[in-house]
mmCIF file of C-alpha atoms and ligand atoms in Angstrom:
data_model
loop_
_atom_site.group_PDB
_atom_site.id
_atom_site.type_symbol
_atom_site.label_atom_id
_atom_site.label_comp_id
_atom_site.label_asym_id
_atom_site.label_seq_id
_atom_site.Cartn_x
_atom_site.Cartn_y
_atom_site.Cartn_z
ATOM 1 C CA MET Q 1 10.367 5.334 -19.039
ATOM 2 C CA ASN Q 2 12.995 8.065 -18.623
ATOM 3 C CA LYS Q 3 12.765 8.342 -14.824
ATOM 4 C CA THR Q 4 14.508 6.221 -12.200
ATOM 5 C CA TYR Q 5 12.841 4.411 -9.300
ATOM 6 C CA THR Q 6 13.685 2.519 -6.107
ATOM 7 C CA TYR Q 7 11.678 -0.610 -5.295
ATOM 8 C CA ASN Q 8 12.046 -2.371 -1.984
ATOM 9 C CA PHE Q 9 10.364 -5.548 -0.638
ATOM 10 C CA PRO Q 10 12.739 -6.603 2.090
ATOM 11 C CA THR Q 11 10.941 -8.159 5.095
ATOM 12 C CA PRO Q 12 11.490 -11.900 5.719
ATOM 13 C CA ILE Q 13 8.111 -13.540 6.354
ATOM 14 C CA ARG Q 14 7.421 -16.922 7.928
ATOM 15 C CA PHE Q 15 3.876 -17.740 6.891
ATOM 16 C CA GLY Q 16 1.606 -20.684 7.682
ATOM 17 C CA SER Q 17 -0.314 -22.544 10.384
ATOM 18 C CA GLY Q 18 1.846 -23.093 13.450
ATOM 19 C CA VAL Q 19 4.835 -20.885 12.513
ATOM 20 C CA ILE Q 20 4.462 -19.017 15.814
ATOM 21 C CA SER Q 21 5.926 -22.091 17.548
ATOM 22 C CA GLU Q 22 9.276 -21.107 15.960
ATOM 23 C CA LEU Q 23 9.503 -17.849 17.939
ATOM 24 C CA ALA Q 24 11.390 -19.282 20.922
ATOM 25 C CA ASP Q 25 14.031 -20.912 18.704
ATOM 26 C CA TYR Q 26 14.358 -17.724 16.684
ATOM 27 C CA LEU Q 27 15.024 -15.668 19.823
ATOM 28 C CA LYS Q 28 17.602 -18.146 21.085
ATOM 29 C CA LYS Q 29 19.319 -18.366 17.702
ATOM 30 C CA HIS Q 30 19.734 -14.573 17.723
ATOM 31 C CA ASN Q 31 20.876 -14.553 21.355
ATOM 32 C CA LEU Q 32 17.850 -12.487 22.423
ATOM 33 C CA LYS Q 33 17.135 -13.156 26.080
ATOM 34 C CA ARG Q 34 14.748 -10.424 27.306
ATOM 35 C CA PRO Q 35 12.006 -9.565 24.797
ATOM 36 C CA LEU Q 36 9.415 -6.866 25.450
ATOM 37 C CA PHE Q 37 6.083 -8.239 24.204
ATOM 38 C CA VAL Q 38 3.920 -5.288 23.127
ATOM 39 C CA THR Q 39 0.226 -6.055 22.770
ATOM 40 C CA ASP Q 40 -3.151 -4.585 23.677
ATOM 41 C CA GLY Q 41 -5.097 -5.450 26.814
ATOM 42 C CA THR Q 42 -7.586 -7.641 24.933
ATOM 43 C CA VAL Q 43 -5.020 -9.823 23.167
ATOM 44 C CA ALA Q 44 -3.035 -10.136 26.419
ATOM 45 C CA GLU Q 45 -5.981 -12.041 27.939
ATOM 46 C CA LEU Q 46 -6.410 -14.488 25.037
ATOM 47 C CA SER Q 47 -5.224 -18.055 25.401
ATOM 48 C CA PHE Q 48 -2.996 -17.975 22.314
ATOM 49 C CA PHE Q 49 -1.068 -15.001 23.722
ATOM 50 C CA LYS Q 50 -0.560 -16.764 27.046
ATOM 51 C CA LYS Q 51 0.649 -19.837 25.169
ATOM 52 C CA ILE Q 52 3.141 -17.830 23.057
ATOM 53 C CA LYS Q 53 4.487 -16.277 26.260
ATOM 54 C CA SER Q 54 4.726 -19.552 28.192
ATOM 55 C CA ASP Q 55 6.374 -21.366 25.236
ATOM 56 C CA VAL Q 56 9.049 -18.668 25.064
ATOM 57 C CA GLU Q 57 9.526 -18.673 28.852
ATOM 58 C CA ARG Q 58 9.879 -22.462 28.854
ATOM 59 C CA ALA Q 59 12.823 -21.993 26.516
ATOM 60 C CA GLY Q 60 14.565 -19.995 29.264
ATOM 61 C CA VAL Q 61 13.755 -16.527 27.913
ATOM 62 C CA TYR Q 62 12.480 -13.791 30.280
ATOM 63 C CA VAL Q 63 9.398 -11.991 28.861
ATOM 64 C CA GLU Q 64 8.273 -8.491 29.877
ATOM 65 C CA VAL Q 65 4.764 -7.519 28.673
ATOM 66 C CA PHE Q 66 3.568 -3.983 27.862
ATOM 67 C CA THR Q 67 -0.152 -3.398 27.224
ATOM 68 C CA GLU Q 68 -0.837 0.243 28.145
ATOM 69 C CA MET Q 69 -2.176 1.747 24.945
ATOM 70 C CA HIS Q 70 -5.231 3.683 23.799
ATOM 71 C CA LYS Q 71 -7.438 2.621 20.882
ATOM 72 C CA ASN Q 72 -5.909 5.518 18.954
ATOM 73 C CA PRO Q 73 -2.417 5.254 20.497
ATOM 74 C CA LEU Q 74 -0.904 8.329 22.134
ATOM 75 C CA LYS Q 75 2.619 9.681 22.520
ATOM 76 C CA SER Q 76 2.420 9.051 26.286
ATOM 77 C CA ASP Q 77 1.741 5.328 25.597
ATOM 78 C CA VAL Q 78 4.964 5.120 23.598
ATOM 79 C CA LEU Q 79 7.007 6.967 26.221
ATOM 80 C CA LYS Q 80 5.729 4.608 28.931
ATOM 81 C CA GLY Q 81 6.660 1.609 26.793
ATOM 82 C CA GLY Q 82 10.160 3.004 26.321
ATOM 83 C CA VAL Q 83 10.583 3.302 30.105
ATOM 84 C CA VAL Q 84 9.377 -0.286 30.640
ATOM 85 C CA TYR Q 85 11.859 -1.505 27.986
ATOM 86 C CA GLN Q 86 14.716 0.241 29.739
ATOM 87 C CA ASN Q 87 13.758 -0.688 33.321
ATOM 88 C CA ALA Q 88 13.361 -4.353 32.405
ATOM 89 C CA LYS Q 89 16.681 -4.277 30.516
ATOM 90 C CA CYS Q 90 15.022 -5.735 27.428
ATOM 91 C CA ASP Q 91 17.051 -6.567 24.316
ATOM 92 C CA CYS Q 92 14.355 -6.844 21.620
ATOM 93 C CA ILE Q 93 10.697 -6.027 20.915
ATOM 94 C CA VAL Q 94 7.981 -8.448 19.777
ATOM 95 C CA GLY Q 95 4.801 -6.698 18.593
ATOM 96 C CA ILE Q 96 1.806 -9.050 18.794
ATOM 97 C CA GLY Q 97 -1.637 -7.872 17.694
ATOM 98 C CA GLY Q 98 -3.484 -5.685 15.234
ATOM 99 C CA GLY Q 99 -2.455 -2.316 13.838
ATOM 100 C CA VAL Q 100 -2.575 -0.458 17.150
ATOM 101 C CA ALA Q 101 -0.267 -2.830 19.050
ATOM 102 C CA LEU Q 102 2.148 -3.051 16.121
ATOM 103 C CA ASP Q 103 2.229 0.748 15.716
ATOM 104 C CA VAL Q 104 2.969 1.201 19.420
ATOM 105 C CA ALA Q 105 5.621 -1.538 19.288
ATOM 106 C CA ARG Q 106 7.266 0.109 16.283
ATOM 107 C CA ALA Q 107 7.223 3.535 17.931
ATOM 108 C CA ILE Q 108 8.884 2.043 21.042
ATOM 109 C CA VAL Q 109 11.520 0.519 18.749
ATOM 110 C CA LEU Q 110 12.282 4.076 17.639
ATOM 111 C CA ARG Q 111 12.068 5.554 21.127
ATOM 112 C CA VAL Q 112 14.619 3.279 22.811
ATOM 113 C CA ASN Q 113 17.701 4.972 21.322
ATOM 114 C CA HIS Q 114 16.159 8.219 20.005
ATOM 115 C CA LYS Q 115 15.580 10.693 22.820
ATOM 116 C CA ARG Q 116 14.475 13.884 21.084
ATOM 117 C CA ASP Q 117 10.812 14.813 21.460
ATOM 118 C CA LEU Q 118 8.952 11.872 19.841
ATOM 119 C CA PHE Q 119 7.308 14.067 17.220
ATOM 120 C CA ASP Q 120 10.614 15.617 16.135
ATOM 121 C CA TYR Q 121 10.765 12.332 14.185
ATOM 122 C CA ASP Q 122 7.445 13.059 12.389
ATOM 123 C CA ASP Q 123 8.002 12.128 8.766
ATOM 124 C CA LEU Q 124 5.770 14.940 7.499
ATOM 125 C CA ILE Q 125 8.212 17.534 8.893
ATOM 126 C CA GLY Q 126 11.275 15.651 7.651
ATOM 127 C CA GLY Q 127 11.892 13.956 11.011
ATOM 128 C CA ASP Q 128 13.311 10.768 9.510
ATOM 129 C CA LYS Q 129 16.651 12.587 9.174
ATOM 130 C CA TYR Q 130 17.034 12.301 12.961
ATOM 131 C CA VAL Q 131 16.587 8.514 12.895
ATOM 132 C CA THR Q 132 20.319 7.904 13.010
ATOM 133 C CA GLU Q 133 20.894 5.465 15.897
ATOM 134 C CA ASP Q 134 20.612 1.689 15.983
ATOM 135 C CA VAL Q 135 17.221 0.286 16.959
ATOM 136 C CA PRO Q 136 16.332 -2.896 18.896
ATOM 137 C CA HIS Q 137 15.735 -6.161 17.049
ATOM 138 C CA PHE Q 138 12.043 -6.024 16.075
ATOM 139 C CA ILE Q 139 9.704 -8.963 15.429
ATOM 140 C CA THR Q 140 6.044 -8.697 14.403
ATOM 141 C CA VAL Q 141 3.207 -11.171 14.881
ATOM 142 C CA PRO Q 142 -0.106 -10.082 13.291
ATOM 143 C CA THR Q 143 -3.333 -11.299 14.902
ATOM 144 C CA THR Q 144 -5.762 -9.549 12.538
ATOM 145 C CA SER Q 145 -5.938 -9.427 8.745
ATOM 146 C CA GLY Q 146 -6.249 -5.741 8.009
ATOM 147 C CA THR Q 147 -3.575 -3.126 8.456
ATOM 148 C CA GLY Q 148 -0.621 -5.189 7.284
ATOM 149 C CA SER Q 149 1.388 -3.125 9.774
ATOM 150 C CA GLU Q 150 3.617 -6.169 10.323
ATOM 151 C CA VAL Q 151 5.478 -5.386 7.077
ATOM 152 C CA GLY Q 152 5.271 -1.601 7.461
ATOM 153 C CA ARG Q 153 7.915 0.937 8.324
ATOM 154 C CA SER Q 154 5.743 3.627 9.912
ATOM 155 C CA ALA Q 155 3.660 4.123 13.025
ATOM 156 C CA ILE Q 156 0.714 6.468 13.425
ATOM 157 C CA ILE Q 157 0.693 7.960 16.912
ATOM 158 C CA SER Q 158 -1.574 10.779 18.141
ATOM 159 C CA GLU Q 159 -0.748 13.837 20.206
ATOM 160 C CA ASP Q 160 -2.139 13.424 23.733
ATOM 161 C CA ILE Q 161 -4.209 16.597 23.896
ATOM 162 C CA SER Q 162 -5.097 17.582 20.326
ATOM 163 C CA LYS Q 163 -5.347 13.925 19.181
ATOM 164 C CA LYS Q 164 -3.685 15.014 15.921
ATOM 165 C CA LYS Q 165 -2.191 12.010 14.143
ATOM 166 C CA ARG Q 166 1.577 12.066 13.496
ATOM 167 C CA ILE Q 167 3.596 9.610 11.399
ATOM 168 C CA LEU Q 168 6.870 8.155 12.574
ATOM 169 C CA PHE Q 169 8.681 6.650 9.618
ATOM 170 C CA SER Q 170 12.004 5.076 8.876
ATOM 171 C CA PRO Q 171 13.187 1.990 6.975
ATOM 172 C CA LYS Q 172 14.974 1.160 10.253
ATOM 173 C CA LEU Q 173 11.567 0.505 11.810
ATOM 174 C CA MET Q 174 10.830 -2.524 9.641
ATOM 175 C CA ALA Q 175 10.575 -5.884 11.362
ATOM 176 C CA LYS Q 176 13.571 -8.210 11.073
ATOM 177 C CA ILE Q 177 11.059 -11.034 10.662
ATOM 178 C CA VAL Q 178 7.278 -11.505 10.572
ATOM 179 C CA PHE Q 179 5.634 -14.620 11.989
ATOM 180 C CA ALA Q 180 2.315 -14.639 10.098
ATOM 181 C CA ASP Q 181 0.330 -17.526 11.544
ATOM 182 C CA PRO Q 182 -3.308 -17.726 10.391
ATOM 183 C CA MET Q 183 -4.179 -19.885 13.408
ATOM 184 C CA LEU Q 184 -3.872 -16.718 15.543
ATOM 185 C CA THR Q 185 -6.703 -15.122 13.537
ATOM 186 C CA MET Q 186 -9.160 -18.031 13.761
ATOM 187 C CA GLU Q 187 -11.086 -16.661 16.752
ATOM 188 C CA LEU Q 188 -11.537 -13.119 15.436
ATOM 189 C CA PRO Q 189 -15.170 -12.046 15.831
ATOM 190 C CA LYS Q 190 -17.331 -11.502 12.756
ATOM 191 C CA PHE Q 191 -17.366 -7.694 12.808
ATOM 192 C CA ILE Q 192 -13.590 -7.382 13.243
ATOM 193 C CA THR Q 193 -12.992 -9.905 10.435
ATOM 194 C CA ALA Q 194 -15.294 -8.012 8.082
ATOM 195 C CA ALA Q 195 -14.087 -4.511 8.949
ATOM 196 C CA THR Q 196 -10.355 -5.285 8.983
ATOM 197 C CA GLY Q 197 -10.815 -7.321 5.792
ATOM 198 C CA MET Q 198 -12.393 -4.314 4.084
ATOM 199 C CA ASP Q 199 -9.431 -2.213 5.259
ATOM 200 C CA ALA Q 200 -7.136 -4.719 3.514
ATOM 201 C CA LEU Q 201 -9.283 -4.579 0.370
ATOM 202 C CA THR Q 202 -9.140 -0.768 0.478
ATOM 203 C CA HIS Q 203 -5.321 -0.856 0.746
ATOM 204 C CA ASN Q 204 -5.020 -3.104 -2.301
ATOM 205 C CA MET Q 205 -7.550 -1.161 -4.385
ATOM 206 C CA GLU Q 206 -6.271 2.299 -3.459
ATOM 207 C CA ALA Q 207 -2.673 1.213 -4.066
ATOM 208 C CA TYR Q 208 -3.595 -0.244 -7.445
ATOM 209 C CA VAL Q 209 -5.184 2.985 -8.712
ATOM 210 C CA ALA Q 210 -2.759 5.332 -6.879
ATOM 211 C CA LYS Q 211 -0.561 7.698 -8.844
ATOM 212 C CA GLY Q 212 2.924 6.593 -9.737
ATOM 213 C CA PHE Q 213 4.709 3.958 -11.800
ATOM 214 C CA HIS Q 214 5.089 0.832 -9.714
ATOM 215 C CA PRO Q 215 4.221 -2.345 -11.638
ATOM 216 C CA MET Q 216 5.508 -4.539 -8.782
ATOM 217 C CA CYS Q 217 3.064 -3.002 -6.296
ATOM 218 C CA ASP Q 218 0.334 -3.154 -8.959
ATOM 219 C CA GLY Q 219 0.842 -6.899 -9.409
ATOM 220 C CA ILE Q 220 0.802 -7.533 -5.673
ATOM 221 C CA ALA Q 221 -2.309 -5.359 -5.246
ATOM 222 C CA LEU Q 222 -4.277 -7.206 -7.936
ATOM 223 C CA GLU Q 223 -3.426 -10.594 -6.428
ATOM 224 C CA GLY Q 224 -4.310 -9.219 -2.979
ATOM 225 C CA ILE Q 225 -7.728 -8.140 -4.314
ATOM 226 C CA ALA Q 226 -8.227 -11.617 -5.819
ATOM 227 C CA LEU Q 227 -7.346 -13.385 -2.546
ATOM 228 C CA ILE Q 228 -9.782 -11.185 -0.616
ATOM 229 C CA ALA Q 229 -12.541 -11.702 -3.191
ATOM 230 C CA GLN Q 230 -12.086 -15.471 -2.791
ATOM 231 C CA SER Q 231 -12.096 -15.490 0.990
ATOM 232 C CA ILE Q 232 -13.620 -12.497 2.807
ATOM 233 C CA GLU Q 233 -17.174 -13.854 2.956
ATOM 234 C CA THR Q 234 -16.108 -17.296 4.173
ATOM 235 C CA ALA Q 235 -13.620 -15.825 6.647
ATOM 236 C CA THR Q 236 -16.377 -13.607 8.060
ATOM 237 C CA ILE Q 237 -19.365 -15.908 8.037
ATOM 238 C CA ASN Q 238 -18.001 -19.448 8.275
ATOM 239 C CA PRO Q 239 -14.241 -19.205 8.825
ATOM 240 C CA ASP Q 240 -11.850 -21.995 7.944
ATOM 241 C CA ILE Q 241 -8.073 -22.107 7.804
ATOM 242 C CA GLU Q 242 -7.955 -21.580 4.028
ATOM 243 C CA SER Q 243 -10.023 -18.375 4.106
ATOM 244 C CA ARG Q 244 -8.137 -17.081 7.168
ATOM 245 C CA SER Q 245 -4.804 -17.828 5.453
ATOM 246 C CA LYS Q 246 -5.773 -15.982 2.281
ATOM 247 C CA MET Q 247 -6.991 -12.961 4.261
ATOM 248 C CA LEU Q 248 -3.788 -12.809 6.318
ATOM 249 C CA LEU Q 249 -1.633 -12.917 3.194
ATOM 250 C CA ALA Q 250 -3.800 -10.402 1.338
ATOM 251 C CA SER Q 251 -3.620 -7.914 4.211
ATOM 252 C CA LEU Q 252 0.140 -8.191 4.289
ATOM 253 C CA MET Q 253 0.222 -7.769 0.485
ATOM 254 C CA GLY Q 254 -1.959 -4.659 0.753
ATOM 255 C CA ALA Q 255 0.570 -3.043 3.056
ATOM 256 C CA VAL Q 256 3.421 -3.942 0.700
ATOM 257 C CA ALA Q 257 1.430 -2.500 -2.210
ATOM 258 C CA PHE Q 258 0.574 0.772 -0.503
ATOM 259 C CA GLN Q 259 4.213 1.788 -0.481
ATOM 260 C CA LYS Q 260 2.934 3.240 -3.770
ATOM 261 C CA GLY Q 261 0.386 5.345 -1.916
ATOM 262 C CA LEU Q 262 -3.246 5.373 -0.808
ATOM 263 C CA GLY Q 263 -5.963 7.821 -1.800
ATOM 264 C CA ILE Q 264 -9.345 9.439 -1.300
ATOM 265 C CA VAL Q 265 -10.913 6.569 0.674
ATOM 266 C CA HIS Q 266 -8.386 6.720 3.509
ATOM 267 C CA SER Q 267 -8.654 10.521 3.579
ATOM 268 C CA LEU Q 268 -12.447 10.185 3.903
ATOM 269 C CA ALA Q 269 -12.019 7.538 6.613
ATOM 270 C CA HIS Q 270 -9.398 9.129 8.885
ATOM 271 C CA PRO Q 271 -11.574 12.077 10.057
ATOM 272 C CA LEU Q 272 -14.343 9.629 11.047
ATOM 273 C CA SER Q 273 -11.925 7.913 13.430
ATOM 274 C CA SER Q 274 -10.739 11.258 14.827
ATOM 275 C CA VAL Q 275 -14.193 12.809 15.312
ATOM 276 C CA PHE Q 276 -16.497 9.800 15.851
ATOM 277 C CA ASP Q 277 -13.965 7.204 17.036
ATOM 278 C CA THR Q 278 -15.129 4.979 14.150
ATOM 279 C CA HIS Q 279 -13.199 1.718 13.683
ATOM 280 C CA HIS Q 280 -10.674 2.335 10.882
ATOM 281 C CA GLY Q 281 -11.772 -0.682 8.841
ATOM 282 C CA LEU Q 282 -15.449 0.202 9.147
ATOM 283 C CA ALA Q 283 -14.736 3.794 8.093
ATOM 284 C CA ASN Q 284 -12.983 2.480 4.977
ATOM 285 C CA ALA Q 285 -15.688 -0.088 4.244
ATOM 286 C CA ILE Q 286 -18.382 2.605 4.180
ATOM 287 C CA ASN Q 287 -16.349 5.014 2.062
ATOM 288 C CA LEU Q 288 -14.797 2.527 -0.369
ATOM 289 C CA PRO Q 289 -17.684 2.386 -2.893
ATOM 290 C CA TYR Q 290 -18.060 6.181 -2.891
ATOM 291 C CA GLY Q 291 -14.319 6.832 -3.226
ATOM 292 C CA MET Q 292 -14.013 4.319 -6.045
ATOM 293 C CA ASP Q 293 -17.035 5.875 -7.769
ATOM 294 C CA PHE Q 294 -15.198 9.227 -7.612
ATOM 295 C CA ASN Q 295 -12.131 7.642 -9.222
ATOM 296 C CA TYR Q 296 -13.833 5.602 -11.950
ATOM 297 C CA GLY Q 297 -14.142 8.142 -14.821
ATOM 298 C CA GLY Q 298 -10.862 8.288 -16.756
ATOM 299 C CA PHE Q 299 -9.465 5.158 -15.099
ATOM 300 C CA GLU Q 300 -11.831 2.611 -16.619
ATOM 301 C CA HIS Q 301 -8.939 0.397 -17.777
ATOM 302 C CA ARG Q 302 -7.688 0.078 -14.181
ATOM 303 C CA PHE Q 303 -11.197 -0.758 -12.954
ATOM 304 C CA ASP Q 304 -11.488 -3.435 -15.660
ATOM 305 C CA LYS Q 305 -8.403 -5.128 -14.196
ATOM 306 C CA MET Q 306 -9.740 -4.863 -10.633
ATOM 307 C CA ALA Q 307 -13.052 -6.327 -11.859
ATOM 308 C CA VAL Q 308 -11.210 -9.414 -13.135
ATOM 309 C CA ALA Q 309 -9.479 -9.781 -9.749
ATOM 310 C CA LEU Q 310 -12.838 -9.418 -7.991
ATOM 311 C CA GLY Q 311 -14.238 -12.228 -10.141
ATOM 312 C CA LEU Q 312 -16.627 -9.964 -12.089
ATOM 313 C CA GLY Q 313 -15.345 -10.977 -15.549
ATOM 314 C CA THR Q 314 -13.772 -9.017 -18.396
ATOM 315 C CA ASN Q 315 -14.639 -5.424 -19.335
ATOM 316 C CA ALA Q 316 -16.602 -5.208 -16.099
ATOM 317 C CA GLY Q 317 -14.970 -2.139 -14.493
ATOM 318 C CA SER Q 318 -18.331 -0.388 -14.374
ATOM 319 C CA LYS Q 319 -19.626 -3.112 -12.031
ATOM 320 C CA VAL Q 320 -16.952 -2.607 -9.357
ATOM 321 C CA VAL Q 321 -18.762 0.086 -7.344
ATOM 322 C CA SER Q 322 -22.081 -1.776 -7.121
ATOM 323 C CA HIS Q 323 -20.164 -4.942 -6.223
ATOM 324 C CA LEU Q 324 -18.578 -3.116 -3.264
ATOM 325 C CA PHE Q 325 -22.002 -2.027 -1.978
ATOM 326 C CA GLU Q 326 -23.212 -5.633 -2.217
ATOM 327 C CA LEU Q 327 -20.093 -6.899 -0.462
ATOM 328 C CA ASN Q 328 -20.681 -4.574 2.523
ATOM 329 C CA GLU Q 329 -24.238 -5.846 2.751
ATOM 330 C CA LYS Q 330 -23.176 -9.507 2.641
ATOM 331 C CA LEU Q 331 -20.647 -8.841 5.413
ATOM 332 C CA GLY Q 332 -23.236 -7.097 7.586
ATOM 333 C CA LEU Q 333 -21.516 -3.711 7.276
ATOM 334 C CA PRO Q 334 -23.346 -0.424 6.628
ATOM 335 C CA SER Q 335 -22.916 1.581 3.429
ATOM 336 C CA LYS Q 336 -24.129 4.907 4.812
ATOM 337 C CA LEU Q 337 -22.431 7.393 7.126
ATOM 338 C CA SER Q 338 -25.739 8.044 8.891
ATOM 339 C CA ALA Q 339 -25.488 4.481 10.245
ATOM 340 C CA ILE Q 340 -22.483 5.531 12.334
ATOM 341 C CA GLY Q 341 -24.073 8.752 13.565
ATOM 342 C CA VAL Q 342 -22.797 11.287 11.008
ATOM 343 C CA LYS Q 343 -25.183 14.202 10.361
ATOM 344 C CA GLU Q 344 -25.299 16.794 7.597
ATOM 345 C CA GLU Q 345 -23.944 19.475 9.949
ATOM 346 C CA ASP Q 346 -20.768 17.390 10.516
ATOM 347 C CA ILE Q 347 -19.744 17.437 6.860
ATOM 348 C CA ASP Q 348 -17.879 20.771 6.912
ATOM 349 C CA GLU Q 349 -15.676 19.687 9.830
ATOM 350 C CA LEU Q 350 -15.039 16.244 8.332
ATOM 351 C CA SER Q 351 -14.207 17.740 4.918
ATOM 352 C CA ALA Q 352 -11.735 20.217 6.401
ATOM 353 C CA LEU Q 353 -9.933 17.339 8.144
ATOM 354 C CA ALA Q 354 -10.059 15.145 5.025
ATOM 355 C CA VAL Q 355 -8.478 17.763 2.778
ATOM 356 C CA ALA Q 356 -5.629 18.130 5.319
ATOM 357 C CA ASP Q 357 -5.077 14.338 5.390
ATOM 358 C CA PHE Q 358 -1.832 12.876 4.011
ATOM 359 C CA CYS Q 359 -3.337 10.124 1.808
ATOM 360 C CA HIS Q 360 -5.252 11.832 -1.000
ATOM 361 C CA PRO Q 361 -2.245 13.498 -2.688
ATOM 362 C CA ASN Q 362 -1.571 10.005 -4.118
ATOM 363 C CA ASN Q 363 -5.129 9.589 -5.381
ATOM 364 C CA PRO Q 364 -5.213 9.192 -9.189
ATOM 365 C CA LYS Q 365 -7.429 12.281 -9.453
ATOM 366 C CA PRO Q 366 -6.925 15.473 -7.441
ATOM 367 C CA VAL Q 367 -9.429 15.844 -4.582
ATOM 368 C CA ALA Q 368 -10.457 19.360 -3.491
ATOM 369 C CA LEU Q 369 -12.407 20.459 -0.421
ATOM 370 C CA LYS Q 370 -15.634 20.680 -2.435
ATOM 371 C CA ASP Q 371 -15.088 17.095 -3.676
ATOM 372 C CA PHE Q 372 -14.835 15.804 -0.106
ATOM 373 C CA LYS Q 373 -18.078 17.626 0.746
ATOM 374 C CA THR Q 374 -19.810 16.115 -2.287
ATOM 375 C CA VAL Q 375 -18.631 12.577 -1.582
ATOM 376 C CA TYR Q 376 -19.505 12.760 2.142
ATOM 377 C CA LYS Q 377 -22.999 14.072 1.205
ATOM 378 C CA LYS Q 378 -23.511 11.184 -1.182
ATOM 379 C CA ALA Q 379 -22.439 8.754 1.518
ATOM 380 C CA LEU Q 380 -24.741 10.274 4.143
HETATM 381 FE FE1 LIG P 401 -6.032 1.365 6.310
#
């Protein structure tokens, strides 16, 4: 206990059924008259999005909508959004959607008053030092329970040609408020609920075992795991407001907890999205049991605590991995990479990308290239 630490949990969150109806009043109270709504093309067509927009417009607020984004969002998407913001003379940004829409919204928040090349701000090359200007008022509205991007302070955006993922990061990019309304997640289809839910479980579990001394994140992660264990099956198979509420909170808690770091599972998952365009949550779901199996030896005490949160009882850390396999099966998700088209000859390329990924340095155990190859082979 002879080191010093900074802990930070700052985002105001309005949570509960119907809180989205407060958005118009919030905008008026803060004298915001021309929001840019950033969402993806699918959400833009849904009735709840149209209702949010019309409710705000009825309050005398002009709404501009931006939806031009790729599934793995590109720099050019962000630049276009910045132009729309400026041309429409917007005065704030409301990100509405899953991780992609919220990442694009957050990157536009940065872009508006920061005109260097977008990737000069890449956190991995120290770019946050250039984030010196004010940024627009930023509001987030999650519509999935997975990434927890609504409480994040970074955006993952890919280069247009190479598709390499870059991270824009700054505490300035945090939302001023989150409206987390579980009613907006009620219509999510089964696969998206299961896959994004497993992403949230992966965030909580990887954060809990990640390196570093952060008892506050650890406590949040364990409770996040417990909420998911209580609700992911119901939310996926027979959703009700209670299960949807618990999943929405747990996903947000996972993102708070992973300030501490992520680990091997996300590093195994990211290359699958880059090479095979695999859904991020699905990629995590498949790799979670294998990554946790890699981490188990030497961290049995941590697995015992996760086992309690998962409802497996005391001294049951050794049951966690098999429980994760069973959970995937119950949710209708695969537990093998071959199910998403990965072949033995792909493993070298995937492993090279995984070892270059930014997540595994926080894994509790070091992960070398040969370890990635071994784990991918097991998962094949
Ligand atoms: Fe994730």
